[in-house]
């Protein structure tokens, strides 16, 4: 028996014409459009159907933790809204067996005028829980959320961090049979994200609850999920074991960036507060030629162009090398000093030499960033900015031995020197 069964699910939005409204927000925005139409703006001529989801079929078994991945616009949020009964499908059906709690955005299900205490009981009531059942979990929720001082303050005065802490604590502790979590955990600080992931691991392994988890954090998906669903352009591209699907997803998204020279100036999805931006990335081999394929043990040069909008001081330019399933394999050492610690406004170019690339033959991605030396904030960061491939050493003449080396587990192949010591030692 399935906890979640999705059959031929599709969701179509009408663009440029009157549509049925799924939420109050949709109705209000349609009313505003009608107001402008009454002042002489007629209906748009470019009416079309936009299929956010199309012909989707999958199931999630009781107690299973399923990750949902895909690029922006793939249909992940639409799927979760349908599973949470926030919006209705255009075709197909879903079957949910058990109480569902959703954490799709900061403060989902909270009434801004009510206090934190009152919202805990409100959310419990929405889940169909009795007052005694909520009281039993109340102290655990408050302790986990760390909002004791503000428990009787209206949540509209909460910071986004306080909001998400309380929202997650309620969803995780009130024991729904099905928990649906979006990328909302990215709002909290690093320590709280770690705490949330630990709680999710606890409720899934110990409590046997069914979880659907959307995240761009491949490491979190890897650690939590037994299966993954990969959405692409509103369709179900692939589903299966976590490692296999994460690898497929990473390779799909790394290939289009696996160029020797990458223009990063117009990349939309980036982190940081601004002030300085990474605008270009280039890979070169030991002779200085642009390349994306390197032999095992060969040096790699990584060149970064940075545009400083204003003078910056005490900064660190860093990078990490990641596997195709999102694990960080190696990263630059922040204790390695840069030639300068102050940059004027303008364009600057940095180059780093990776002396020997002792990585197993495979595809890898590079994440780049400019941070403050204190690590308290980031100027700019781009995850999986580019990709490169490590190939077998062509000097290995024995083809059978070469294939054996490539198939060995692990990411690193460090050079080793063995010695035979006296038996007495």
mmCIF file of C-alpha atoms in Angstrom:
data_model
loop_
_atom_site.group_PDB
_atom_site.id
_atom_site.type_symbol
_atom_site.label_atom_id
_atom_site.label_comp_id
_atom_site.label_asym_id
_atom_site.label_seq_id
_atom_site.Cartn_x
_atom_site.Cartn_y
_atom_site.Cartn_z
ATOM 1 C CA UNK A 1 0.000 0.000 0.000
ATOM 2 C CA UNK A 2 1.251 3.494 -0.862
ATOM 3 C CA UNK A 3 1.298 6.502 1.456
ATOM 4 C CA UNK A 4 1.223 8.745 -1.637
ATOM 5 C CA UNK A 5 0.002 7.601 -5.037
ATOM 6 C CA UNK A 6 0.178 9.989 -7.991
ATOM 7 C CA UNK A 7 -1.585 8.924 -11.184
ATOM 8 C CA UNK A 8 -1.444 10.772 -14.523
ATOM 9 C CA UNK A 9 -1.082 14.074 -12.701
ATOM 10 C CA UNK A 10 -1.093 17.269 -14.778
ATOM 11 C CA UNK A 11 -1.418 20.940 -13.950
ATOM 12 C CA UNK A 12 -2.166 23.560 -16.596
ATOM 13 C CA UNK A 13 -2.192 27.314 -16.110
ATOM 14 C CA UNK A 14 -3.958 29.613 -18.546
ATOM 15 C CA UNK A 15 -1.792 32.526 -19.594
ATOM 16 C CA UNK A 16 -3.525 35.664 -20.827
ATOM 17 C CA UNK A 17 -7.109 34.616 -20.156
ATOM 18 C CA UNK A 18 -9.576 34.227 -17.315
ATOM 19 C CA UNK A 19 -8.716 31.313 -15.072
ATOM 20 C CA UNK A 20 -10.285 29.571 -12.159
ATOM 21 C CA UNK A 21 -8.630 30.798 -8.973
ATOM 22 C CA UNK A 22 -7.038 28.308 -6.613
ATOM 23 C CA UNK A 23 -6.228 30.763 -3.848
ATOM 24 C CA UNK A 24 -7.414 34.092 -2.441
ATOM 25 C CA UNK A 25 -4.195 35.682 -3.712
ATOM 26 C CA UNK A 26 -5.073 34.542 -7.270
ATOM 27 C CA UNK A 27 -8.550 36.080 -6.967
ATOM 28 C CA UNK A 28 -7.189 39.421 -5.730
ATOM 29 C CA UNK A 29 -4.576 39.669 -8.485
ATOM 30 C CA UNK A 30 -7.240 38.828 -11.102
ATOM 31 C CA UNK A 31 -9.429 41.611 -9.722
ATOM 32 C CA UNK A 32 -6.577 44.088 -10.104
ATOM 33 C CA UNK A 33 -6.105 43.007 -13.722
ATOM 34 C CA UNK A 34 -9.822 43.509 -14.369
ATOM 35 C CA UNK A 35 -9.549 47.033 -12.961
ATOM 36 C CA UNK A 36 -6.930 47.911 -15.578
ATOM 37 C CA UNK A 37 -8.983 46.223 -18.308
ATOM 38 C CA UNK A 38 -11.972 48.458 -17.451
ATOM 39 C CA UNK A 39 -9.773 51.494 -18.121
ATOM 40 C CA UNK A 40 -9.172 50.489 -21.713
ATOM 41 C CA UNK A 41 -6.724 47.574 -21.503
ATOM 42 C CA UNK A 42 -8.342 44.650 -23.268
ATOM 43 C CA UNK A 43 -7.517 40.951 -22.923
ATOM 44 C CA UNK A 44 -4.176 39.737 -24.199
ATOM 45 C CA UNK A 45 -4.120 38.167 -27.647
ATOM 46 C CA UNK A 46 -1.341 35.687 -26.874
ATOM 47 C CA UNK A 47 -3.479 33.222 -24.961
ATOM 48 C CA UNK A 48 -1.763 29.924 -24.326
ATOM 49 C CA UNK A 49 -1.693 26.919 -22.031
ATOM 50 C CA UNK A 50 1.300 26.443 -19.761
ATOM 51 C CA UNK A 51 1.719 22.912 -18.427
ATOM 52 C CA UNK A 52 3.551 23.155 -15.117
ATOM 53 C CA UNK A 53 3.172 19.367 -14.700
ATOM 54 C CA UNK A 54 2.255 16.761 -17.260
ATOM 55 C CA UNK A 55 1.369 13.043 -17.038
ATOM 56 C CA UNK A 56 3.219 12.364 -13.805
ATOM 57 C CA UNK A 57 3.093 8.940 -12.140
ATOM 58 C CA UNK A 58 4.881 7.801 -8.990
ATOM 59 C CA UNK A 59 4.285 6.403 -5.516
ATOM 60 C CA UNK A 60 5.832 6.891 -2.100
ATOM 61 C CA UNK A 61 5.615 3.998 0.333
ATOM 62 C CA UNK A 62 4.870 4.434 4.060
ATOM 63 C CA UNK A 63 7.965 5.442 6.016
ATOM 64 C CA UNK A 64 9.898 6.281 2.847
ATOM 65 C CA UNK A 65 11.864 9.525 2.468
ATOM 66 C CA UNK A 66 11.660 10.727 -1.125
ATOM 67 C CA UNK A 67 13.654 13.660 -2.458
ATOM 68 C CA UNK A 68 12.428 15.855 -5.301
ATOM 69 C CA UNK A 69 15.065 17.599 -7.400
ATOM 70 C CA UNK A 70 15.083 19.670 -10.570
ATOM 71 C CA UNK A 71 16.143 23.056 -11.862
ATOM 72 C CA UNK A 72 14.090 26.194 -11.204
ATOM 73 C CA UNK A 73 10.828 25.992 -13.152
ATOM 74 C CA UNK A 74 10.854 22.185 -13.284
ATOM 75 C CA UNK A 75 7.512 21.967 -11.418
ATOM 76 C CA UNK A 76 8.689 21.066 -7.907
ATOM 77 C CA UNK A 77 6.697 23.763 -6.074
ATOM 78 C CA UNK A 78 3.569 23.064 -8.125
ATOM 79 C CA UNK A 79 3.802 19.374 -7.243
ATOM 80 C CA UNK A 80 4.137 20.131 -3.536
ATOM 81 C CA UNK A 81 1.189 22.544 -3.602
ATOM 82 C CA UNK A 82 -0.977 19.826 -5.137
ATOM 83 C CA UNK A 83 0.231 17.242 -2.609
ATOM 84 C CA UNK A 84 -0.526 19.756 0.175
ATOM 85 C CA UNK A 85 -4.016 20.391 -1.263
ATOM 86 C CA UNK A 86 -3.244 24.087 -1.718
ATOM 87 C CA UNK A 87 -4.145 23.858 -5.400
ATOM 88 C CA UNK A 88 -5.988 21.273 -7.481
ATOM 89 C CA UNK A 89 -4.645 19.334 -10.464
ATOM 90 C CA UNK A 90 -5.979 19.915 -13.971
ATOM 91 C CA UNK A 91 -5.980 16.175 -14.654
ATOM 92 C CA UNK A 92 -5.162 12.947 -12.878
ATOM 93 C CA UNK A 93 -5.423 12.288 -9.175
ATOM 94 C CA UNK A 94 -3.446 11.859 -5.982
ATOM 95 C CA UNK A 95 -4.193 9.544 -3.076
ATOM 96 C CA UNK A 96 -2.843 10.438 0.372
ATOM 97 C CA UNK A 97 -3.146 8.006 3.256
ATOM 98 C CA UNK A 98 -2.619 9.875 6.528
ATOM 99 C CA UNK A 99 -2.484 13.380 7.979
ATOM 100 C CA UNK A 100 -0.376 15.772 5.930
ATOM 101 C CA UNK A 101 1.745 18.628 7.298
ATOM 102 C CA UNK A 102 3.413 20.985 4.835
ATOM 103 C CA UNK A 103 6.270 23.413 5.236
ATOM 104 C CA UNK A 104 6.425 25.123 1.854
ATOM 105 C CA UNK A 105 7.373 28.670 2.762
ATOM 106 C CA UNK A 106 8.113 30.723 5.862
ATOM 107 C CA UNK A 107 5.057 30.859 8.097
ATOM 108 C CA UNK A 108 2.869 28.475 6.102
ATOM 109 C CA UNK A 109 -0.407 28.107 7.987
ATOM 110 C CA UNK A 110 0.423 30.806 10.557
ATOM 111 C CA UNK A 111 -1.951 33.652 11.347
ATOM 112 C CA UNK A 112 0.192 36.810 11.643
ATOM 113 C CA UNK A 113 -1.996 38.407 14.343
ATOM 114 C CA UNK A 114 -1.835 35.366 16.617
ATOM 115 C CA UNK A 115 1.030 34.687 19.017
ATOM 116 C CA UNK A 116 3.492 31.854 18.673
ATOM 117 C CA UNK A 117 1.627 29.934 21.387
ATOM 118 C CA UNK A 118 -1.726 30.364 19.630
ATOM 119 C CA UNK A 119 -0.299 29.365 16.254
ATOM 120 C CA UNK A 120 1.030 26.100 17.688
ATOM 121 C CA UNK A 121 -2.497 25.157 18.738
ATOM 122 C CA UNK A 122 -3.944 26.463 15.452
ATOM 123 C CA UNK A 123 -1.593 24.304 13.386
ATOM 124 C CA UNK A 124 -2.330 21.294 15.544
ATOM 125 C CA UNK A 125 -6.065 21.798 15.065
ATOM 126 C CA UNK A 126 -5.562 22.058 11.294
ATOM 127 C CA UNK A 127 -3.818 18.680 11.435
ATOM 128 C CA UNK A 128 -6.833 17.264 13.266
ATOM 129 C CA UNK A 129 -5.146 16.918 16.638
ATOM 130 C CA UNK A 130 -6.880 17.366 19.963
ATOM 131 C CA UNK A 131 -5.816 19.970 22.531
ATOM 132 C CA UNK A 132 -4.432 17.329 24.905
ATOM 133 C CA UNK A 133 -2.342 15.833 22.099
ATOM 134 C CA UNK A 134 -0.898 19.261 21.266
ATOM 135 C CA UNK A 135 -0.135 20.026 24.928
ATOM 136 C CA UNK A 136 1.836 16.786 25.144
ATOM 137 C CA UNK A 137 4.251 18.053 22.460
ATOM 138 C CA UNK A 138 4.102 21.750 23.339
ATOM 139 C CA UNK A 139 7.267 21.988 25.465
ATOM 140 C CA UNK A 140 9.319 20.043 22.905
ATOM 141 C CA UNK A 141 8.172 22.372 20.120
ATOM 142 C CA UNK A 142 9.065 25.519 22.039
ATOM 143 C CA UNK A 143 12.459 24.163 23.112
ATOM 144 C CA UNK A 144 13.339 23.098 19.579
ATOM 145 C CA UNK A 145 12.297 26.428 18.049
ATOM 146 C CA UNK A 146 14.170 28.443 20.702
ATOM 147 C CA UNK A 147 11.476 31.131 20.853
ATOM 148 C CA UNK A 148 10.570 30.947 24.576
ATOM 149 C CA UNK A 149 10.984 34.701 25.115
ATOM 150 C CA UNK A 150 8.670 35.536 22.210
ATOM 151 C CA UNK A 151 6.061 32.831 22.687
ATOM 152 C CA UNK A 152 3.306 35.339 23.501
ATOM 153 C CA UNK A 153 4.307 37.841 20.805
ATOM 154 C CA UNK A 154 2.297 38.014 17.548
ATOM 155 C CA UNK A 155 4.257 36.151 14.872
ATOM 156 C CA UNK A 156 4.012 39.116 12.492
ATOM 157 C CA UNK A 157 6.801 40.630 14.627
ATOM 158 C CA UNK A 158 9.031 37.549 14.262
ATOM 159 C CA UNK A 159 12.146 37.624 12.100
ATOM 160 C CA UNK A 160 12.237 35.211 9.159
ATOM 161 C CA UNK A 161 14.576 32.982 11.174
ATOM 162 C CA UNK A 162 12.183 32.819 14.140
ATOM 163 C CA UNK A 163 9.296 32.156 11.771
ATOM 164 C CA UNK A 164 10.974 29.194 10.114
ATOM 165 C CA UNK A 165 12.203 27.740 13.414
ATOM 166 C CA UNK A 166 8.708 27.689 14.879
ATOM 167 C CA UNK A 167 7.084 26.520 11.635
ATOM 168 C CA UNK A 168 9.473 23.591 11.301
ATOM 169 C CA UNK A 169 9.200 22.687 14.989
ATOM 170 C CA UNK A 170 5.399 22.510 14.727
ATOM 171 C CA UNK A 171 5.467 20.443 11.523
ATOM 172 C CA UNK A 172 8.086 18.001 12.841
ATOM 173 C CA UNK A 173 6.715 17.473 16.367
ATOM 174 C CA UNK A 174 2.956 17.226 15.826
ATOM 175 C CA UNK A 175 3.445 13.820 14.210
ATOM 176 C CA UNK A 176 1.658 13.916 10.867
ATOM 177 C CA UNK A 177 1.856 10.684 8.921
ATOM 178 C CA UNK A 178 3.121 12.595 5.853
ATOM 179 C CA UNK A 179 5.531 15.540 6.056
ATOM 180 C CA UNK A 180 6.136 17.711 2.976
ATOM 181 C CA UNK A 181 9.118 20.068 3.170
ATOM 182 C CA UNK A 182 10.302 22.551 0.541
ATOM 183 C CA UNK A 183 13.649 24.395 0.356
ATOM 184 C CA UNK A 184 12.394 26.584 3.235
ATOM 185 C CA UNK A 185 15.150 25.298 5.549
ATOM 186 C CA UNK A 186 17.615 27.461 3.610
ATOM 187 C CA UNK A 187 16.180 30.462 5.498
ATOM 188 C CA UNK A 188 17.571 29.348 8.844
ATOM 189 C CA UNK A 189 21.176 29.675 9.958
ATOM 190 C CA UNK A 190 23.660 26.838 9.400
ATOM 191 C CA UNK A 191 23.348 25.491 12.950
ATOM 192 C CA UNK A 192 19.556 25.377 12.767
ATOM 193 C CA UNK A 193 19.635 23.716 9.320
ATOM 194 C CA UNK A 194 21.826 21.001 10.824
ATOM 195 C CA UNK A 195 19.375 20.677 13.720
ATOM 196 C CA UNK A 196 16.428 20.375 11.306
ATOM 197 C CA UNK A 197 18.129 17.719 9.217
ATOM 198 C CA UNK A 198 18.894 15.773 12.393
ATOM 199 C CA UNK A 199 15.242 15.981 13.434
ATOM 200 C CA UNK A 200 14.071 14.866 10.014
ATOM 201 C CA UNK A 201 16.434 11.900 10.196
ATOM 202 C CA UNK A 202 15.042 11.083 13.649
ATOM 203 C CA UNK A 203 11.374 11.224 12.642
ATOM 204 C CA UNK A 204 11.931 9.148 9.516
ATOM 205 C CA UNK A 205 14.102 6.417 11.010
ATOM 206 C CA UNK A 206 12.496 6.278 14.451
ATOM 207 C CA UNK A 207 8.963 7.472 13.769
ATOM 208 C CA UNK A 208 8.482 5.802 10.407
ATOM 209 C CA UNK A 209 6.876 8.880 8.884
ATOM 210 C CA UNK A 210 6.651 9.467 5.159
ATOM 211 C CA UNK A 211 8.580 12.525 3.958
ATOM 212 C CA UNK A 212 8.705 14.328 0.619
ATOM 213 C CA UNK A 213 11.698 16.661 0.647
ATOM 214 C CA UNK A 214 12.574 19.259 -2.004
ATOM 215 C CA UNK A 215 16.076 20.695 -1.861
ATOM 216 C CA UNK A 216 18.919 21.931 -4.051
ATOM 217 C CA UNK A 217 21.315 20.673 -1.378
ATOM 218 C CA UNK A 218 22.515 17.385 -2.855
ATOM 219 C CA UNK A 219 24.320 16.436 0.369
ATOM 220 C CA UNK A 220 21.073 16.741 2.367
ATOM 221 C CA UNK A 221 19.201 14.683 -0.235
ATOM 222 C CA UNK A 222 21.993 12.091 -0.142
ATOM 223 C CA UNK A 223 21.905 11.817 3.657
ATOM 224 C CA UNK A 224 18.133 11.766 4.124
ATOM 225 C CA UNK A 225 16.471 10.207 1.095
ATOM 226 C CA UNK A 226 16.273 6.590 0.028
ATOM 227 C CA UNK A 227 14.701 7.495 -3.325
ATOM 228 C CA UNK A 228 14.722 10.581 -5.538
ATOM 229 C CA UNK A 229 12.347 11.960 -8.167
ATOM 230 C CA UNK A 230 13.933 14.127 -10.864
ATOM 231 C CA UNK A 231 11.630 16.673 -12.536
ATOM 232 C CA UNK A 232 12.534 18.323 -15.802
ATOM 233 C CA UNK A 233 10.306 20.783 -17.666
ATOM 234 C CA UNK A 234 7.191 19.683 -15.795
ATOM 235 C CA UNK A 235 7.677 15.990 -16.499
ATOM 236 C CA UNK A 236 9.082 13.158 -14.440
ATOM 237 C CA UNK A 237 12.514 12.698 -16.011
ATOM 238 C CA UNK A 238 13.766 9.894 -13.770
ATOM 239 C CA UNK A 239 13.156 8.197 -10.426
ATOM 240 C CA UNK A 240 15.079 5.630 -8.475
ATOM 241 C CA UNK A 241 17.848 5.197 -5.936
ATOM 242 C CA UNK A 242 19.300 8.416 -4.553
ATOM 243 C CA UNK A 243 22.893 8.035 -5.738
ATOM 244 C CA UNK A 244 21.887 7.085 -9.276
ATOM 245 C CA UNK A 245 19.391 9.942 -9.773
ATOM 246 C CA UNK A 246 21.636 12.586 -8.183
ATOM 247 C CA UNK A 247 24.381 11.535 -10.564
ATOM 248 C CA UNK A 248 22.049 11.814 -13.562
ATOM 249 C CA UNK A 249 20.861 15.248 -12.427
ATOM 250 C CA UNK A 250 24.374 16.564 -11.808
ATOM 251 C CA UNK A 251 25.628 15.314 -15.166
ATOM 252 C CA UNK A 252 22.652 16.887 -16.960
ATOM 253 C CA UNK A 253 23.399 20.239 -15.383
ATOM 254 C CA UNK A 254 27.191 20.092 -15.527
ATOM 255 C CA UNK A 255 27.489 19.285 -19.213
ATOM 256 C CA UNK A 256 26.097 22.594 -20.400
ATOM 257 C CA UNK A 257 28.711 24.357 -18.258
ATOM 258 C CA UNK A 258 31.618 22.082 -19.118
ATOM 259 C CA UNK A 259 33.435 24.683 -21.177
ATOM 260 C CA UNK A 260 36.993 25.818 -20.691
ATOM 261 C CA UNK A 261 35.869 29.444 -20.358
ATOM 262 C CA UNK A 262 32.605 30.297 -18.624
ATOM 263 C CA UNK A 263 30.966 33.738 -18.560
ATOM 264 C CA UNK A 264 29.419 34.030 -15.073
ATOM 265 C CA UNK A 265 28.437 37.692 -15.227
ATOM 266 C CA UNK A 266 24.765 36.949 -15.971
ATOM 267 C CA UNK A 267 24.268 33.839 -13.847
ATOM 268 C CA UNK A 268 20.976 34.385 -12.040
ATOM 269 C CA UNK A 269 21.240 31.874 -9.211
ATOM 270 C CA UNK A 270 24.047 33.079 -6.969
ATOM 271 C CA UNK A 271 24.489 33.826 -3.289
ATOM 272 C CA UNK A 272 26.099 36.670 -1.393
ATOM 273 C CA UNK A 273 25.480 40.265 -0.503
ATOM 274 C CA UNK A 274 27.145 41.834 -3.552
ATOM 275 C CA UNK A 275 29.893 44.425 -3.689
ATOM 276 C CA UNK A 276 32.117 42.090 -5.721
ATOM 277 C CA UNK A 277 31.148 39.478 -8.304
ATOM 278 C CA UNK A 278 32.823 36.553 -10.050
ATOM 279 C CA UNK A 279 32.390 37.261 -13.759
ATOM 280 C CA UNK A 280 34.477 34.596 -15.489
ATOM 281 C CA UNK A 281 35.998 31.183 -14.850
ATOM 282 C CA UNK A 282 38.617 29.452 -16.984
ATOM 283 C CA UNK A 283 40.366 26.057 -16.787
ATOM 284 C CA UNK A 284 43.828 25.630 -18.302
ATOM 285 C CA UNK A 285 46.306 22.771 -18.397
ATOM 286 C CA UNK A 286 49.953 22.938 -17.372
ATOM 287 C CA UNK A 287 50.931 24.538 -20.701
ATOM 288 C CA UNK A 288 48.359 27.315 -20.274
ATOM 289 C CA UNK A 289 45.937 25.975 -22.889
ATOM 290 C CA UNK A 290 42.207 26.065 -22.174
ATOM 291 C CA UNK A 291 40.866 22.597 -21.335
ATOM 292 C CA UNK A 292 38.065 20.727 -19.587
ATOM 293 C CA UNK A 293 39.542 17.210 -19.715
ATOM 294 C CA UNK A 294 42.602 16.409 -17.630
ATOM 295 C CA UNK A 295 44.623 13.255 -17.212
ATOM 296 C CA UNK A 296 44.825 11.675 -13.777
ATOM 297 C CA UNK A 297 47.675 13.347 -11.840
ATOM 298 C CA UNK A 298 47.928 16.293 -14.240
ATOM 299 C CA UNK A 299 48.145 19.897 -12.907
ATOM 300 C CA UNK A 300 45.095 22.159 -13.366
ATOM 301 C CA UNK A 301 44.991 25.937 -13.321
ATOM 302 C CA UNK A 302 41.786 27.694 -12.314
ATOM 303 C CA UNK A 303 41.468 31.361 -13.313
ATOM 304 C CA UNK A 304 38.779 33.646 -11.856
ATOM 305 C CA UNK A 305 37.880 37.162 -12.979
ATOM 306 C CA UNK A 306 36.334 39.371 -10.295
ATOM 307 C CA UNK A 307 34.521 42.670 -10.729
ATOM 308 C CA UNK A 308 34.657 44.781 -7.565
ATOM 309 C CA UNK A 309 31.891 47.379 -7.491
ATOM 310 C CA UNK A 310 33.594 49.059 -4.569
ATOM 311 C CA UNK A 311 36.915 48.678 -2.736
ATOM 312 C CA UNK A 312 37.007 45.463 -0.672
ATOM 313 C CA UNK A 313 39.401 44.430 2.104
ATOM 314 C CA UNK A 314 40.283 41.270 4.020
ATOM 315 C CA UNK A 315 38.631 38.955 1.510
ATOM 316 C CA UNK A 316 39.110 35.304 0.552
ATOM 317 C CA UNK A 317 38.717 33.871 -2.950
ATOM 318 C CA UNK A 318 37.868 30.206 -2.656
ATOM 319 C CA UNK A 319 36.564 27.163 -4.484
ATOM 320 C CA UNK A 320 35.442 23.615 -3.873
ATOM 321 C CA UNK A 321 35.536 20.562 -6.112
ATOM 322 C CA UNK A 322 32.318 18.541 -5.937
ATOM 323 C CA UNK A 323 31.289 15.094 -7.101
ATOM 324 C CA UNK A 324 28.389 14.722 -9.511
ATOM 325 C CA UNK A 325 26.105 13.760 -6.620
ATOM 326 C CA UNK A 326 26.894 16.998 -4.771
ATOM 327 C CA UNK A 327 29.486 15.895 -2.215
ATOM 328 C CA UNK A 328 32.378 18.260 -1.563
ATOM 329 C CA UNK A 329 35.561 16.378 -2.414
ATOM 330 C CA UNK A 330 38.147 19.093 -1.836
ATOM 331 C CA UNK A 331 38.223 22.808 -1.161
ATOM 332 C CA UNK A 332 40.719 25.629 -1.098
ATOM 333 C CA UNK A 333 42.475 26.338 2.172
ATOM 334 C CA UNK A 334 41.410 29.696 3.616
ATOM 335 C CA UNK A 335 44.734 29.893 5.433
ATOM 336 C CA UNK A 336 46.592 30.089 2.126
ATOM 337 C CA UNK A 337 47.250 33.791 1.739
ATOM 338 C CA UNK A 338 46.410 35.742 -1.407
ATOM 339 C CA UNK A 339 48.968 38.104 -2.949
ATOM 340 C CA UNK A 340 46.863 41.061 -1.756
ATOM 341 C CA UNK A 341 44.244 41.651 0.922
ATOM 342 C CA UNK A 342 42.741 44.801 -0.571
ATOM 343 C CA UNK A 343 41.248 45.464 -4.007
ATOM 344 C CA UNK A 344 40.158 48.769 -5.538
ATOM 345 C CA UNK A 345 36.977 48.930 -7.581
ATOM 346 C CA UNK A 346 37.395 47.382 -11.030
ATOM 347 C CA UNK A 347 38.253 44.075 -12.713
ATOM 348 C CA UNK A 348 40.809 41.708 -11.195
ATOM 349 C CA UNK A 349 42.024 38.248 -12.203
ATOM 350 C CA UNK A 350 43.222 35.500 -9.848
ATOM 351 C CA UNK A 351 44.714 32.151 -10.802
ATOM 352 C CA UNK A 352 45.332 29.124 -8.620
ATOM 353 C CA UNK A 353 47.411 26.053 -9.462
ATOM 354 C CA UNK A 354 46.207 22.627 -8.357
ATOM 355 C CA UNK A 355 49.579 20.907 -8.553
ATOM 356 C CA UNK A 356 48.402 17.329 -9.081
ATOM 357 C CA UNK A 357 44.798 16.313 -9.602
ATOM 358 C CA UNK A 358 44.732 12.976 -7.738
ATOM 359 C CA UNK A 359 41.024 12.460 -8.373
ATOM 360 C CA UNK A 360 39.484 9.248 -9.657
ATOM 361 C CA UNK A 361 38.572 9.429 -13.363
ATOM 362 C CA UNK A 362 35.064 10.948 -13.394
ATOM 363 C CA UNK A 363 33.195 14.228 -13.944
ATOM 364 C CA UNK A 364 33.352 16.965 -11.292
ATOM 365 C CA UNK A 365 31.953 20.448 -10.728
ATOM 366 C CA UNK A 366 33.504 23.546 -9.168
ATOM 367 C CA UNK A 367 31.810 25.964 -6.763
ATOM 368 C CA UNK A 368 33.435 29.405 -6.479
ATOM 369 C CA UNK A 369 33.035 32.180 -3.902
ATOM 370 C CA UNK A 370 34.379 35.462 -2.533
ATOM 371 C CA UNK A 371 33.946 35.729 1.223
ATOM 372 C CA UNK A 372 35.073 38.033 3.980
ATOM 373 C CA UNK A 373 38.104 36.776 5.875
ATOM 374 C CA UNK A 374 35.952 36.575 9.010
ATOM 375 C CA UNK A 375 33.613 34.170 7.110
ATOM 376 C CA UNK A 376 30.655 36.087 8.559
ATOM 377 C CA UNK A 377 29.370 37.071 5.124
ATOM 378 C CA UNK A 378 29.854 36.393 1.432
ATOM 379 C CA UNK A 379 30.300 38.831 -1.418
ATOM 380 C CA UNK A 380 29.400 36.316 -4.120
ATOM 381 C CA UNK A 381 29.096 32.556 -4.570
ATOM 382 C CA UNK A 382 28.075 30.338 -7.487
ATOM 383 C CA UNK A 383 27.406 26.666 -6.864
ATOM 384 C CA UNK A 384 28.487 24.246 -9.611
ATOM 385 C CA UNK A 385 29.716 27.167 -11.713
ATOM 386 C CA UNK A 386 31.538 24.876 -14.152
ATOM 387 C CA UNK A 387 32.518 21.270 -14.725
ATOM 388 C CA UNK A 388 35.584 19.300 -15.754
ATOM 389 C CA UNK A 389 36.513 15.680 -16.349
ATOM 390 C CA UNK A 390 39.426 13.601 -15.074
ATOM 391 C CA UNK A 391 40.499 10.839 -17.452
ATOM 392 C CA UNK A 392 42.718 7.786 -17.105
ATOM 393 C CA UNK A 393 46.446 8.345 -17.347
ATOM 394 C CA UNK A 394 47.455 7.559 -20.882
ATOM 395 C CA UNK A 395 50.798 6.286 -19.593
ATOM 396 C CA UNK A 396 49.094 3.234 -18.139
ATOM 397 C CA UNK A 397 49.687 0.701 -20.894
ATOM 398 C CA UNK A 398 47.912 -2.238 -19.301
ATOM 399 C CA UNK A 399 44.245 -1.643 -20.260
ATOM 400 C CA UNK A 400 42.931 -4.218 -17.787
ATOM 401 C CA UNK A 401 44.874 -2.673 -14.895
ATOM 402 C CA UNK A 402 43.715 0.813 -15.929
ATOM 403 C CA UNK A 403 40.054 -0.199 -15.812
ATOM 404 C CA UNK A 404 40.588 -1.851 -12.423
ATOM 405 C CA UNK A 405 42.053 1.363 -10.985
ATOM 406 C CA UNK A 406 39.103 3.385 -12.305
ATOM 407 C CA UNK A 407 36.535 1.065 -10.722
ATOM 408 C CA UNK A 408 37.998 1.213 -7.207
ATOM 409 C CA UNK A 409 35.794 3.008 -4.621
ATOM 410 C CA UNK A 410 36.582 6.494 -3.394
ATOM 411 C CA UNK A 411 37.287 9.849 -4.990
ATOM 412 C CA UNK A 412 40.988 10.349 -4.267
ATOM 413 C CA UNK A 413 43.999 8.448 -5.578
ATOM 414 C CA UNK A 414 46.875 9.969 -3.571
ATOM 415 C CA UNK A 415 50.455 8.998 -4.479
ATOM 416 C CA UNK A 416 51.843 6.499 -1.944
ATOM 417 C CA UNK A 417 55.298 5.116 -1.173
ATOM 418 C CA UNK A 418 55.434 1.673 0.444
ATOM 419 C CA UNK A 419 58.416 0.348 2.413
ATOM 420 C CA UNK A 420 59.252 -3.083 3.841
ATOM 421 C CA UNK A 421 60.274 -2.763 7.489
ATOM 422 C CA UNK A 422 62.196 -5.292 9.588
ATOM 423 C CA UNK A 423 59.960 -7.968 11.181
ATOM 424 C CA UNK A 424 61.138 -6.926 14.642
ATOM 425 C CA UNK A 425 59.358 -3.600 14.418
#
